[in-house]
CSV table of C-alpha atoms in Angstrom, one decimal:
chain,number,residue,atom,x,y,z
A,1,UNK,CA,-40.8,8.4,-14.6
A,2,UNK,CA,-37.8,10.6,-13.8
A,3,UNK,CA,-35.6,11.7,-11.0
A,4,UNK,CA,-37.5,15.1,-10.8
A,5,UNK,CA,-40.4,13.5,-9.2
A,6,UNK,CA,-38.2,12.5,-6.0
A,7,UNK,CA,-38.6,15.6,-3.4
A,8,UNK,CA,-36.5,16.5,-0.1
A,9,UNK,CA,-39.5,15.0,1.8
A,10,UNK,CA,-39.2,11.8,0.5
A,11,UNK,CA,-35.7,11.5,0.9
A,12,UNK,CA,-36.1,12.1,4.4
A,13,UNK,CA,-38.3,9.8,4.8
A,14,UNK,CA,-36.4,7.5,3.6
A,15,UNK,CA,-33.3,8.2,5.5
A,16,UNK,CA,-35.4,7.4,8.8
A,17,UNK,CA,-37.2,4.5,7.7
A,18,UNK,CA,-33.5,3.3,7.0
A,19,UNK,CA,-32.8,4.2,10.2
A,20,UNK,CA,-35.8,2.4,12.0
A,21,UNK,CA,-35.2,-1.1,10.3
A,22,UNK,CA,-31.3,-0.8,9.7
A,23,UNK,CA,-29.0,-1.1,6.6
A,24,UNK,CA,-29.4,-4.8,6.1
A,25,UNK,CA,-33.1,-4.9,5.9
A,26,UNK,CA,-33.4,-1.6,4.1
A,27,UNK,CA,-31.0,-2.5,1.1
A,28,UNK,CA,-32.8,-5.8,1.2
A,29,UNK,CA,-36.4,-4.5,1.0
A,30,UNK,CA,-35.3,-2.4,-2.0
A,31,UNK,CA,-32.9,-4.6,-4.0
A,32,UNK,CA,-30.0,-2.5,-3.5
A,33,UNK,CA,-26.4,-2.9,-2.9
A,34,UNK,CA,-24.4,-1.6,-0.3
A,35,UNK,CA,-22.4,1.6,-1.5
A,36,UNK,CA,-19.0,1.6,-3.0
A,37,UNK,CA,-18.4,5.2,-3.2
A,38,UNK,CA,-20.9,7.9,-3.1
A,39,UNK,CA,-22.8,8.1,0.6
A,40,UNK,CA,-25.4,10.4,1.9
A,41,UNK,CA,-24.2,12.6,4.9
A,42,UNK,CA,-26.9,13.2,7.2
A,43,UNK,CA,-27.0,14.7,10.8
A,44,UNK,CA,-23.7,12.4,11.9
A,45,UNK,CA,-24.6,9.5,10.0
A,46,UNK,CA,-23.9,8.1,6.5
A,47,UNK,CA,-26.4,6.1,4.5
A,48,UNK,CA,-26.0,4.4,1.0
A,49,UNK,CA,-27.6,7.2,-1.8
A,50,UNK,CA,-28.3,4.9,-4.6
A,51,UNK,CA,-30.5,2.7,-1.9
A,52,UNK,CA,-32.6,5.9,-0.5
A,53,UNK,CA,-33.4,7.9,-3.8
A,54,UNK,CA,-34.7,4.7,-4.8
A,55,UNK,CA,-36.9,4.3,-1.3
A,56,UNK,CA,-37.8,8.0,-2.1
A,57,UNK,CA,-38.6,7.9,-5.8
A,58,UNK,CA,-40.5,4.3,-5.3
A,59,UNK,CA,-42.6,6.1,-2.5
A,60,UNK,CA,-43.1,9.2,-4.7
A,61,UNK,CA,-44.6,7.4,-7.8
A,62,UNK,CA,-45.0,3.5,-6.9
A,63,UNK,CA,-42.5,2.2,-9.7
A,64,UNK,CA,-38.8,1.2,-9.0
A,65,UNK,CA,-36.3,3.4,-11.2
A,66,UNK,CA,-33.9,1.4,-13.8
A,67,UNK,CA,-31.0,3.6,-12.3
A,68,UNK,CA,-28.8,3.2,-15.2
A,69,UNK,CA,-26.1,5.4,-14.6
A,70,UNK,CA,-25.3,3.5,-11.0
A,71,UNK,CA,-24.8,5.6,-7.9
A,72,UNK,CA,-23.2,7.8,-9.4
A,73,UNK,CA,-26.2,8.8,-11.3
A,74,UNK,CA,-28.2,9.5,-7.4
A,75,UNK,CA,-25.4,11.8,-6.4
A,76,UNK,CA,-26.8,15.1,-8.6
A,77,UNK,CA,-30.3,14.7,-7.7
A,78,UNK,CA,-29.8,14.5,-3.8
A,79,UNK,CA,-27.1,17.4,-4.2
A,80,UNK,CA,-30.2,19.6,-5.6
A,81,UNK,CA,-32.2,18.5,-3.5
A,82,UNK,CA,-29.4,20.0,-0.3
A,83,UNK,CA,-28.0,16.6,0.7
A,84,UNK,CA,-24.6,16.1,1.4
A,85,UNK,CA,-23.3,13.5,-1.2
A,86,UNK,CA,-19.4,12.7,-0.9
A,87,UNK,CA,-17.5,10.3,-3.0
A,88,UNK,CA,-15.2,8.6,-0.8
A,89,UNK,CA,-12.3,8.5,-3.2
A,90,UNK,CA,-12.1,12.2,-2.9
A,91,UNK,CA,-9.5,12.4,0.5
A,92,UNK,CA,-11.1,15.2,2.3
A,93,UNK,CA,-15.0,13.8,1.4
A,94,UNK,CA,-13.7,10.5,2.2
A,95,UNK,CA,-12.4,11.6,5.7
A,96,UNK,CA,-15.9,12.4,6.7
A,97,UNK,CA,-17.0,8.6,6.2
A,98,UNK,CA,-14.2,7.5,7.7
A,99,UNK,CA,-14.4,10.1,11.0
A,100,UNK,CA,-18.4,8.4,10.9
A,101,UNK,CA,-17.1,4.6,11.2
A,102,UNK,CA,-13.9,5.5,13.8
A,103,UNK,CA,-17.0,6.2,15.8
A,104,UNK,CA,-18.0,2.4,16.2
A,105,UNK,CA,-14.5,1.3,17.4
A,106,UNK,CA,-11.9,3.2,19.6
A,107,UNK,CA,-8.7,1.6,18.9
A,108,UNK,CA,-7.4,-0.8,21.9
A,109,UNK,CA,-11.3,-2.4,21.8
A,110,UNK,CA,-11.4,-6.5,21.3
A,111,UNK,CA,-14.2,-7.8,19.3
A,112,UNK,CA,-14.5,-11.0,17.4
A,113,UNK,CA,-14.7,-11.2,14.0
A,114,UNK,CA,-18.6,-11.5,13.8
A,115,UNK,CA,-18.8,-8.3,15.8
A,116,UNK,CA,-16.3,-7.0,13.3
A,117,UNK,CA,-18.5,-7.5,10.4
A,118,UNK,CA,-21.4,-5.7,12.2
A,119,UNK,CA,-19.2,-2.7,12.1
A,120,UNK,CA,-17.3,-2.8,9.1
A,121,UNK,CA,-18.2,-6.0,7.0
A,122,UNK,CA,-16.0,-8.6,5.8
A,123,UNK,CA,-15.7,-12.1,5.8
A,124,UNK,CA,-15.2,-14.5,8.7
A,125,UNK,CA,-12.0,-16.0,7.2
A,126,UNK,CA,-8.6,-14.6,5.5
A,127,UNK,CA,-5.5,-11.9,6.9
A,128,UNK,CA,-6.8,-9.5,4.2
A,129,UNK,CA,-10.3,-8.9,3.7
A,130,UNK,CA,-11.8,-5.9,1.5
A,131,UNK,CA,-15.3,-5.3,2.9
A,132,UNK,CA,-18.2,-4.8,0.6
A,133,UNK,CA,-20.2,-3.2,3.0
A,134,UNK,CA,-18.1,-0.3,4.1
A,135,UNK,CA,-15.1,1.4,2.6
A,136,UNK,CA,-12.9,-0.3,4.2
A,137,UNK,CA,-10.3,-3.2,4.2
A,138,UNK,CA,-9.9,-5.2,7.7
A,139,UNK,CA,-6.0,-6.7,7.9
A,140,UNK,CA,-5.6,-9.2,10.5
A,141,UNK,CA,-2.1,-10.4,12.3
A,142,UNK,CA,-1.7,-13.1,14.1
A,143,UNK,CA,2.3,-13.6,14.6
A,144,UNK,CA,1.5,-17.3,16.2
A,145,UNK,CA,0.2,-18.1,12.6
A,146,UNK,CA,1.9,-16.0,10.5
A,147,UNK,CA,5.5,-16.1,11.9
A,148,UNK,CA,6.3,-19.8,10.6
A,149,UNK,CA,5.0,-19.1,7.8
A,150,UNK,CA,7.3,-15.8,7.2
A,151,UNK,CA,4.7,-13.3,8.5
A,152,UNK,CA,6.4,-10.3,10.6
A,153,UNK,CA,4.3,-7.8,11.3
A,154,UNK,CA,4.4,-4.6,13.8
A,155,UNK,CA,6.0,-1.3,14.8
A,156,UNK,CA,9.5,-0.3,13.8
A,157,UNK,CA,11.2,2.9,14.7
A,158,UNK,CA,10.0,6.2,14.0
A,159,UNK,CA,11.2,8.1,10.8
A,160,UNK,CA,11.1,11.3,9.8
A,161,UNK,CA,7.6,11.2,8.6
A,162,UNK,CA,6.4,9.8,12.4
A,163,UNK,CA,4.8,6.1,13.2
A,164,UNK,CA,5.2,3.1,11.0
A,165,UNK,CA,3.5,-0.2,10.9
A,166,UNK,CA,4.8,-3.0,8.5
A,167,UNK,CA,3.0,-5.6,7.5
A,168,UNK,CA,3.7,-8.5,5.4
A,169,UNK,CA,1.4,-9.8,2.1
A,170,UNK,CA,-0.2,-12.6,1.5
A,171,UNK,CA,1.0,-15.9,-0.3
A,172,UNK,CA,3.0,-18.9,0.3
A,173,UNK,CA,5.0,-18.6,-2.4
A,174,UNK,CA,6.8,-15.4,-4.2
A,175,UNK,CA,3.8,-13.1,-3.7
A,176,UNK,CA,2.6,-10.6,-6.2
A,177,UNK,CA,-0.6,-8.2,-6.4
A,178,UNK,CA,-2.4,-10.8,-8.8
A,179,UNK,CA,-4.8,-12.0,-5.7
A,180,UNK,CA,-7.6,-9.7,-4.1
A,181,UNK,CA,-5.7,-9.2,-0.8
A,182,UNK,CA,-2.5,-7.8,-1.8
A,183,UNK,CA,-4.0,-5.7,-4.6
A,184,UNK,CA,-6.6,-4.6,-2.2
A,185,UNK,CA,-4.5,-3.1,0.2
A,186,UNK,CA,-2.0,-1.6,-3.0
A,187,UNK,CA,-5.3,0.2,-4.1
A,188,UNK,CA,-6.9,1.2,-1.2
A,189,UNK,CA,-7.0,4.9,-2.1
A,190,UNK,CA,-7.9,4.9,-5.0
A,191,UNK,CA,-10.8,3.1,-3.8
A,192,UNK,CA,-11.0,5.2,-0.8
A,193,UNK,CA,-11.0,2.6,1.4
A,194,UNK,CA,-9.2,2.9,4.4
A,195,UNK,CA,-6.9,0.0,5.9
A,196,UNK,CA,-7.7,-1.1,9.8
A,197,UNK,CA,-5.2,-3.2,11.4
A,198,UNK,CA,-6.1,-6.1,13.4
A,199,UNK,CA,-3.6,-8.2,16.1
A,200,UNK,CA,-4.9,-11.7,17.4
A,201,UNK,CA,-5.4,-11.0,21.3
A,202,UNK,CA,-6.6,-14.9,22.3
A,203,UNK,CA,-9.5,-16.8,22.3
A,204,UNK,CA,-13.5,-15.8,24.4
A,205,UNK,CA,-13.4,-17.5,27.4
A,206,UNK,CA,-14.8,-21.4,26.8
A,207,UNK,CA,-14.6,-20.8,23.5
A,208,UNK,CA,-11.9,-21.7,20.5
A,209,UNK,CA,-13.4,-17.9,18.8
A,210,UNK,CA,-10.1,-15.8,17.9
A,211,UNK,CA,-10.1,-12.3,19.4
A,212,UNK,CA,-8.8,-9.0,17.8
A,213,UNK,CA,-7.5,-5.9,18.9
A,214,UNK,CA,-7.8,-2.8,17.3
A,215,UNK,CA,-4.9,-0.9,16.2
A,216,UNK,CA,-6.3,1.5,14.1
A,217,UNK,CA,-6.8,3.6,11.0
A,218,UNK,CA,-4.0,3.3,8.2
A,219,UNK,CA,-3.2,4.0,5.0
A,220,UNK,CA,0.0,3.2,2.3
A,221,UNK,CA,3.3,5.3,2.8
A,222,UNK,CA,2.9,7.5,0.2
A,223,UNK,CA,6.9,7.3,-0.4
A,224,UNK,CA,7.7,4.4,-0.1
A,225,UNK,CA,4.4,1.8,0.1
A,226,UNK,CA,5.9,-1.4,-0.1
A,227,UNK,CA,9.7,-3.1,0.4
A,228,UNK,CA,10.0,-6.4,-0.9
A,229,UNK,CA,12.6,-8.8,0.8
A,230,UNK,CA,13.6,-12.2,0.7
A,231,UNK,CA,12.5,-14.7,3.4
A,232,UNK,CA,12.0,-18.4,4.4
A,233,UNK,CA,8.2,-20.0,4.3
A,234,UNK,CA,6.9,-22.9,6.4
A,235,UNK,CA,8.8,-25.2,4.3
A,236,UNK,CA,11.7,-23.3,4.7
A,237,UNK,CA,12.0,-22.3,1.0
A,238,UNK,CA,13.1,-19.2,0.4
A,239,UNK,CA,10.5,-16.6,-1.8
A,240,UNK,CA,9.8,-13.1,-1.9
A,241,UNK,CA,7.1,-11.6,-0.3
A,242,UNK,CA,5.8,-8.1,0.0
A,243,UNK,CA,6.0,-5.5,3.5
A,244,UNK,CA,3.4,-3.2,3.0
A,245,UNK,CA,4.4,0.0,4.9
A,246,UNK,CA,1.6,1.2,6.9
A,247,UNK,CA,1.2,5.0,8.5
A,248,UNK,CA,-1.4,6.1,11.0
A,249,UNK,CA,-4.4,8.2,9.6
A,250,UNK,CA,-6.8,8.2,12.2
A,251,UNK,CA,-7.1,7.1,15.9
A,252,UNK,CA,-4.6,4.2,16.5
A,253,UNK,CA,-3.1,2.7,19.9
A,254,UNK,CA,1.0,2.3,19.9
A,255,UNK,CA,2.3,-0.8,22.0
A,256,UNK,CA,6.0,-2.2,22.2
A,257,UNK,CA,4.4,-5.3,22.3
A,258,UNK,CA,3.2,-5.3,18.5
A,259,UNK,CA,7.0,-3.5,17.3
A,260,UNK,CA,9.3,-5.9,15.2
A,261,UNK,CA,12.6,-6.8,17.5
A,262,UNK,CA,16.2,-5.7,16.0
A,263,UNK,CA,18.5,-7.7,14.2
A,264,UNK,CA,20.7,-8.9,16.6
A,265,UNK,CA,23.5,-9.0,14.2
A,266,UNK,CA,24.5,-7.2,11.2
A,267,UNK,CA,24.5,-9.7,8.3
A,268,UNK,CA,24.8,-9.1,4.9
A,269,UNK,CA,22.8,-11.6,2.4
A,270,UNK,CA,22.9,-11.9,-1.4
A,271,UNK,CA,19.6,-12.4,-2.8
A,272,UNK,CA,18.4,-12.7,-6.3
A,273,UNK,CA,17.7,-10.2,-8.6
A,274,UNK,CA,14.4,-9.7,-8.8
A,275,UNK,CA,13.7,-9.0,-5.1
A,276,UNK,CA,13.1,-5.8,-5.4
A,277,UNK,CA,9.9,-3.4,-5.4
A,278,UNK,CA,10.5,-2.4,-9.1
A,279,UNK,CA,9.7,-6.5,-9.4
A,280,UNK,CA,6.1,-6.2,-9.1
A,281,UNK,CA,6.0,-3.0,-11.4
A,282,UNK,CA,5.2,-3.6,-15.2
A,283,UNK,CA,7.3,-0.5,-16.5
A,284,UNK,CA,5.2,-1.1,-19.9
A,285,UNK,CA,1.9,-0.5,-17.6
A,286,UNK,CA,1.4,2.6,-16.3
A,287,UNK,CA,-2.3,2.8,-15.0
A,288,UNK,CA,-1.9,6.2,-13.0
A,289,UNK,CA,-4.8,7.8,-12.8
A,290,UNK,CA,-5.1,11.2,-14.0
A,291,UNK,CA,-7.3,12.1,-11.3
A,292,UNK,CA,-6.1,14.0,-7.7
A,293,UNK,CA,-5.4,11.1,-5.6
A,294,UNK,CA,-3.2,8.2,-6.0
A,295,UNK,CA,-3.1,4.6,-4.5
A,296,UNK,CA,0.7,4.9,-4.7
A,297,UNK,CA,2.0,8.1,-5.6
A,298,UNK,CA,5.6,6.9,-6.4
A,299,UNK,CA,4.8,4.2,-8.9
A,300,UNK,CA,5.5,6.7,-11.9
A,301,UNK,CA,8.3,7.1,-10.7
A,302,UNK,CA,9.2,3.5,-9.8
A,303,UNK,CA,8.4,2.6,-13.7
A,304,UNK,CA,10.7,4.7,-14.9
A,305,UNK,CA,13.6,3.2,-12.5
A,306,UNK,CA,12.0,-0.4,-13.0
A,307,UNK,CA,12.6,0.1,-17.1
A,308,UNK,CA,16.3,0.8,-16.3
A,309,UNK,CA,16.8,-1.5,-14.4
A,310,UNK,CA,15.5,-4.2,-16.8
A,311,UNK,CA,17.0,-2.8,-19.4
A,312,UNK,CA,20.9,-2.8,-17.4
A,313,UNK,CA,20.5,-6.5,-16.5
A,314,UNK,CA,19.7,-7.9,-19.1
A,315,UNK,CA,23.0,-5.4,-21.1
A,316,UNK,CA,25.2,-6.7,-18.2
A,317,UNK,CA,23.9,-10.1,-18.0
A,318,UNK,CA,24.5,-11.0,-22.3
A,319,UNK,CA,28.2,-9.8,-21.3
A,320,UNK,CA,28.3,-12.4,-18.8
A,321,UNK,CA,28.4,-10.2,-16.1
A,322,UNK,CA,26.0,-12.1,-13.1
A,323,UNK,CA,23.8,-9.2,-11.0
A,324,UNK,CA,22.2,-9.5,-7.7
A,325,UNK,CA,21.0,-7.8,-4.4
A,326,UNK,CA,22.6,-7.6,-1.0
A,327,UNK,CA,20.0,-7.6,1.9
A,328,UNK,CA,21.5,-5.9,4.8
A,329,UNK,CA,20.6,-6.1,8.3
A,330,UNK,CA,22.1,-3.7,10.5
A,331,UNK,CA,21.9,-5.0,14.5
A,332,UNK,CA,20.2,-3.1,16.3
A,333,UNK,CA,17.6,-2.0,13.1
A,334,UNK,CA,14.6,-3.4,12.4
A,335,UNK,CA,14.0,-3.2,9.2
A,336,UNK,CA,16.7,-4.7,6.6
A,337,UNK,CA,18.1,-2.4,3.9
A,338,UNK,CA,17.7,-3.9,-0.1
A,339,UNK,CA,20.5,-2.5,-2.2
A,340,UNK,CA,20.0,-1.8,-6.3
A,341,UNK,CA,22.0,-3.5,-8.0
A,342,UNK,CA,25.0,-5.9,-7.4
A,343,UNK,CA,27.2,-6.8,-9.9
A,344,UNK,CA,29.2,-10.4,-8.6
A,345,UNK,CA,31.7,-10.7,-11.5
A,346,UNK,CA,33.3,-7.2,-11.0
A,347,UNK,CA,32.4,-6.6,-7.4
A,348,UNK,CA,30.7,-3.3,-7.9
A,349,UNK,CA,27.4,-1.7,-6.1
A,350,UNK,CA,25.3,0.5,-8.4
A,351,UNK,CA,22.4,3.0,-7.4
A,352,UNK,CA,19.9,3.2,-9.8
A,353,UNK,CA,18.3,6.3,-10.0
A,354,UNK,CA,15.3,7.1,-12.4
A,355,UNK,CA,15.7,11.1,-13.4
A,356,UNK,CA,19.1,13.1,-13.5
A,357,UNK,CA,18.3,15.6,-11.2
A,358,UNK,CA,21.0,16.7,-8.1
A,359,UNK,CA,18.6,15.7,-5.2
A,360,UNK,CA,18.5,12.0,-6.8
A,361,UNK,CA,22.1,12.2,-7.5
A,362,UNK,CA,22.9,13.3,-4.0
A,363,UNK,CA,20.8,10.3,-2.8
A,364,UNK,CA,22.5,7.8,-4.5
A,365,UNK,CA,25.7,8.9,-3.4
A,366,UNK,CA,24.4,9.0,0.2
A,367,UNK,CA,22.8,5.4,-0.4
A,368,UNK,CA,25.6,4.1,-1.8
A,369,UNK,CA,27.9,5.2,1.3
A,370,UNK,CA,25.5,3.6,3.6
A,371,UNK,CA,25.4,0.1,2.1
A,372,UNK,CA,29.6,-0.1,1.3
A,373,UNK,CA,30.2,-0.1,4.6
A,374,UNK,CA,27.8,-3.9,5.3
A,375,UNK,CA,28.7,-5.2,1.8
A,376,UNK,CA,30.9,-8.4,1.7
A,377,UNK,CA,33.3,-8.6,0.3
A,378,UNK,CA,34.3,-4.9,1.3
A,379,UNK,CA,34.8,-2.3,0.2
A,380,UNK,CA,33.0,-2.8,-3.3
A,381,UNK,CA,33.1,-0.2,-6.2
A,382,UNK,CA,30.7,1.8,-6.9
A,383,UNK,CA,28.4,3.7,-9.7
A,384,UNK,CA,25.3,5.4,-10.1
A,385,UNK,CA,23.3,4.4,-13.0
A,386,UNK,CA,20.6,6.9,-14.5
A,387,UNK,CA,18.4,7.0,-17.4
A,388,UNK,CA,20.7,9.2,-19.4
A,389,UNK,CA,23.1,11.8,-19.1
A,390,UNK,CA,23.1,14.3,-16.8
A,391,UNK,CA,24.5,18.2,-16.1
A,392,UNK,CA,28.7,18.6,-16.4
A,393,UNK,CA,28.7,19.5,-12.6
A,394,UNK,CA,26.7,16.2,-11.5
A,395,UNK,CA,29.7,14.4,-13.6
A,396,UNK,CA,32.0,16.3,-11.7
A,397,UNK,CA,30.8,15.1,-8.3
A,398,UNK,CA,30.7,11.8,-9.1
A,399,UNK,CA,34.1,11.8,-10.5
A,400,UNK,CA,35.9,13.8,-7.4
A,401,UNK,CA,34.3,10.8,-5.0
A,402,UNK,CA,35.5,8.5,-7.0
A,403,UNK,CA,32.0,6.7,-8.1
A,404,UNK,CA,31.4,6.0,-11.7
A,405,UNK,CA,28.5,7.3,-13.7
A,406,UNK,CA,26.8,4.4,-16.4
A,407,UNK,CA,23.7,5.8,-18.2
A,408,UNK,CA,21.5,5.1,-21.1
A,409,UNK,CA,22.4,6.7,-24.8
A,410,UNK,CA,21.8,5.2,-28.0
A,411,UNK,CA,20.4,1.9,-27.2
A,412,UNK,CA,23.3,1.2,-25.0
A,413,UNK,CA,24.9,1.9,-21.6
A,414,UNK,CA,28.0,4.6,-21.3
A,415,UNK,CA,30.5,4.1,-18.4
A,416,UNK,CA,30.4,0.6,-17.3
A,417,UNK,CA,33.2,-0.5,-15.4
A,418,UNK,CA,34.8,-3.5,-17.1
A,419,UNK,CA,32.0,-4.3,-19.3
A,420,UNK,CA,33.7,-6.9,-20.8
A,421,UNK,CA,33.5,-5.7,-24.4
């Protein structure tokens, strides 16, 4: 038995016996998972199309089909057929799915978490919870909980690319994107799921059941995804945990009640090394996909700068030269500024950069400017490091501002101030 036999009529059929007995029941009654990727798009509604071909081919000739190829083997033979098959990891197909589900919650709406699951799946416990039954990953926030624990979630101010949202990772202890939650919100795209935020809004009346608000639809900066900064946990030890950087994508409420307050001092804090974003990026790994969307744009990027950076520590550190970070926060900011590079011994702030090009050059020298003024002690020198050398004119401009260049050549680092040869 084939495919061919399958007909328009069947499909149709199927769609509104699906319809009649709901998603559960129907994916039950013919042993099929819910979709990860590919839906059917039919008169304002979406429908798993692995699950209905097999209704329709069943009906059509009485056997179940093997389905080897997955759902992505349905796909062509409901496209012949004139269905409307997306894949939701395409961004414009996977709009349309997502548009569908905005439909069953407006942002600002309270619902408990079993209600959730009606609408979008997921599980009754956890902050971060990738649902299996829709593309989607629910992310909770409950600052009561999560505060003591080194949580800080909401709204900081507008940038130049409009609302933002941060929200911290998951993990007691220095967190990383080995666990489902963090990774799941890291990949979302490339899944195409999208990310809907959650804030604790009390308990039902009589009842201990946690409430949630809906924010709204979000997705990854595609920038600048994650910081990664340095903060206590309930035991007050220090670790390093991830701020996802969140922007609106579809229908979300804005409240000052959910914005992060400002520092109410500027502070300048020395933290280790390795709390920094190119920390949780394996510079040997490079997994970017070659197809047209990305779960993190930047990260080719961010390799290249996390291999030079790695590579300058450990040159600076077998000269006995000891490196860190300063975290800055400015009063009046709400989110803290990480620098590159800080090297203790000879009291110098370098900006690493990870091409040669006069736009990264520029911003290092505007970055640069920006931290000396927080740094203590003041007035530190400084240098741009880059991955090897770069135009005559670039040299020149670092040299009339007095900043000194150190780049890679031959297996080595040229430039460094007191390298202590």
């Amino acid at each position: 038995m084939t495919l061919a036999e399958v007909t328009r009529e069947g499909v149709l059929q199927a769609i509104e016996i699906y319809r009649n007995v709901g998603r559960r029941k129907f994916l039950a009654d013919h042993k099929s998972g819910n979709a990860r990727y590919f839906f059917l798009i039919h008169e304002g509604a979406f429908f798993d199309s692995k699950a209905i071909l097999k209704a329709a081919h069943l009906s059509a000739t009485g056997k179940v089909h093997g389905f080897s190829g997955g759902e992505a083997a349905a796909a062509p033979r409901l496209r012949r057929l004139g269905f409307d098959v997306v894949d939701v990891r395409d961004p414009a197909a996977g709009e349309t799915v997502q548009s569908l589900l905005d439909e069953g919650l407006q942002p600002g709406e309270i619902k408990t978490r079993a209600e959730l699951a009606e609408i979008f799946g997921g599980g009754p416990q956890g902050g971060i919870v990738p649902s299996t039954a829709t593309p989607t990953v629910l992310i909770y926030s409950d600052p009561k909980v999560g505060e003591e624990l080194g949580y800080i979630d909401g709204w900081v101010p507008d940038d130049d690319n409009g609302r933002l949202f941060e929200y911290t990772g998951h993990g007691l202890n220095d967190q990383t994107f080995e666990g489902a939650g963090n990774k799941a919100i890291r990949d979302h795209a490339l899944q195409g799921r999208a990310l809907r935020m959650f804030k604790a809004a009390g308990t039902a009346p009589n009842s201990d059941t946690v409430l949630h608000r809906y924010v709204g639809r979000f997705k990854l900066d595609e920038q600048r995804p994650f910081d990664v900064r340095w903060r206590a946990n309930k035991a007050n030890v220090m670790r390093k945990v991830i701020v996802f950087r969140l922007r609106p994508t579809g229908p979300f409420e804005h409240q000052n009640a959910y914005s992060i307050p400002p520092a109410g001092e500027t502070q300048a804090v020395l933290v280790p090394v390795d709390v920094t974003t190119s920390s949780l990026i394996d510079p040997e790994n490079n997994t970017k996909t070659q197809g047209s969307r990305s779960a993190v744009p930047e990260l080719e990027f961010q390799r290249r700068e996390a291999g030079l950076d790695a590579e300058f520590r450990a040159f600076m550190q077998s000269r006995g030269h000891e490196l860190m970070r300063f975290e800055l926060k400015v009063k009046g900011l709400a989110s803290p500024m990480l620098t590159d590079l800080y090297d203790t011994t000879a009291h110098i702030l370098y900006e690493l950069k990870g091409n040669i090009g006069r736009n990264a050059v520029r911003m290092a020298i505007g970055q640069l400017m920006d931290y000396r003024r927080h740094v203590i002690p003041s007035n530190p020198a400084l240098a741009v490091l880059l991955p090897e050398e770069p135009h005559d004119d670039i040299k020149a401009l670092l040299y009339d501002l007095g900043i000194a260049l150190v780049y890679r050549a031959g297996g080595t680092f040229v430039g460094v101030p007191n390298p202590n040869d």
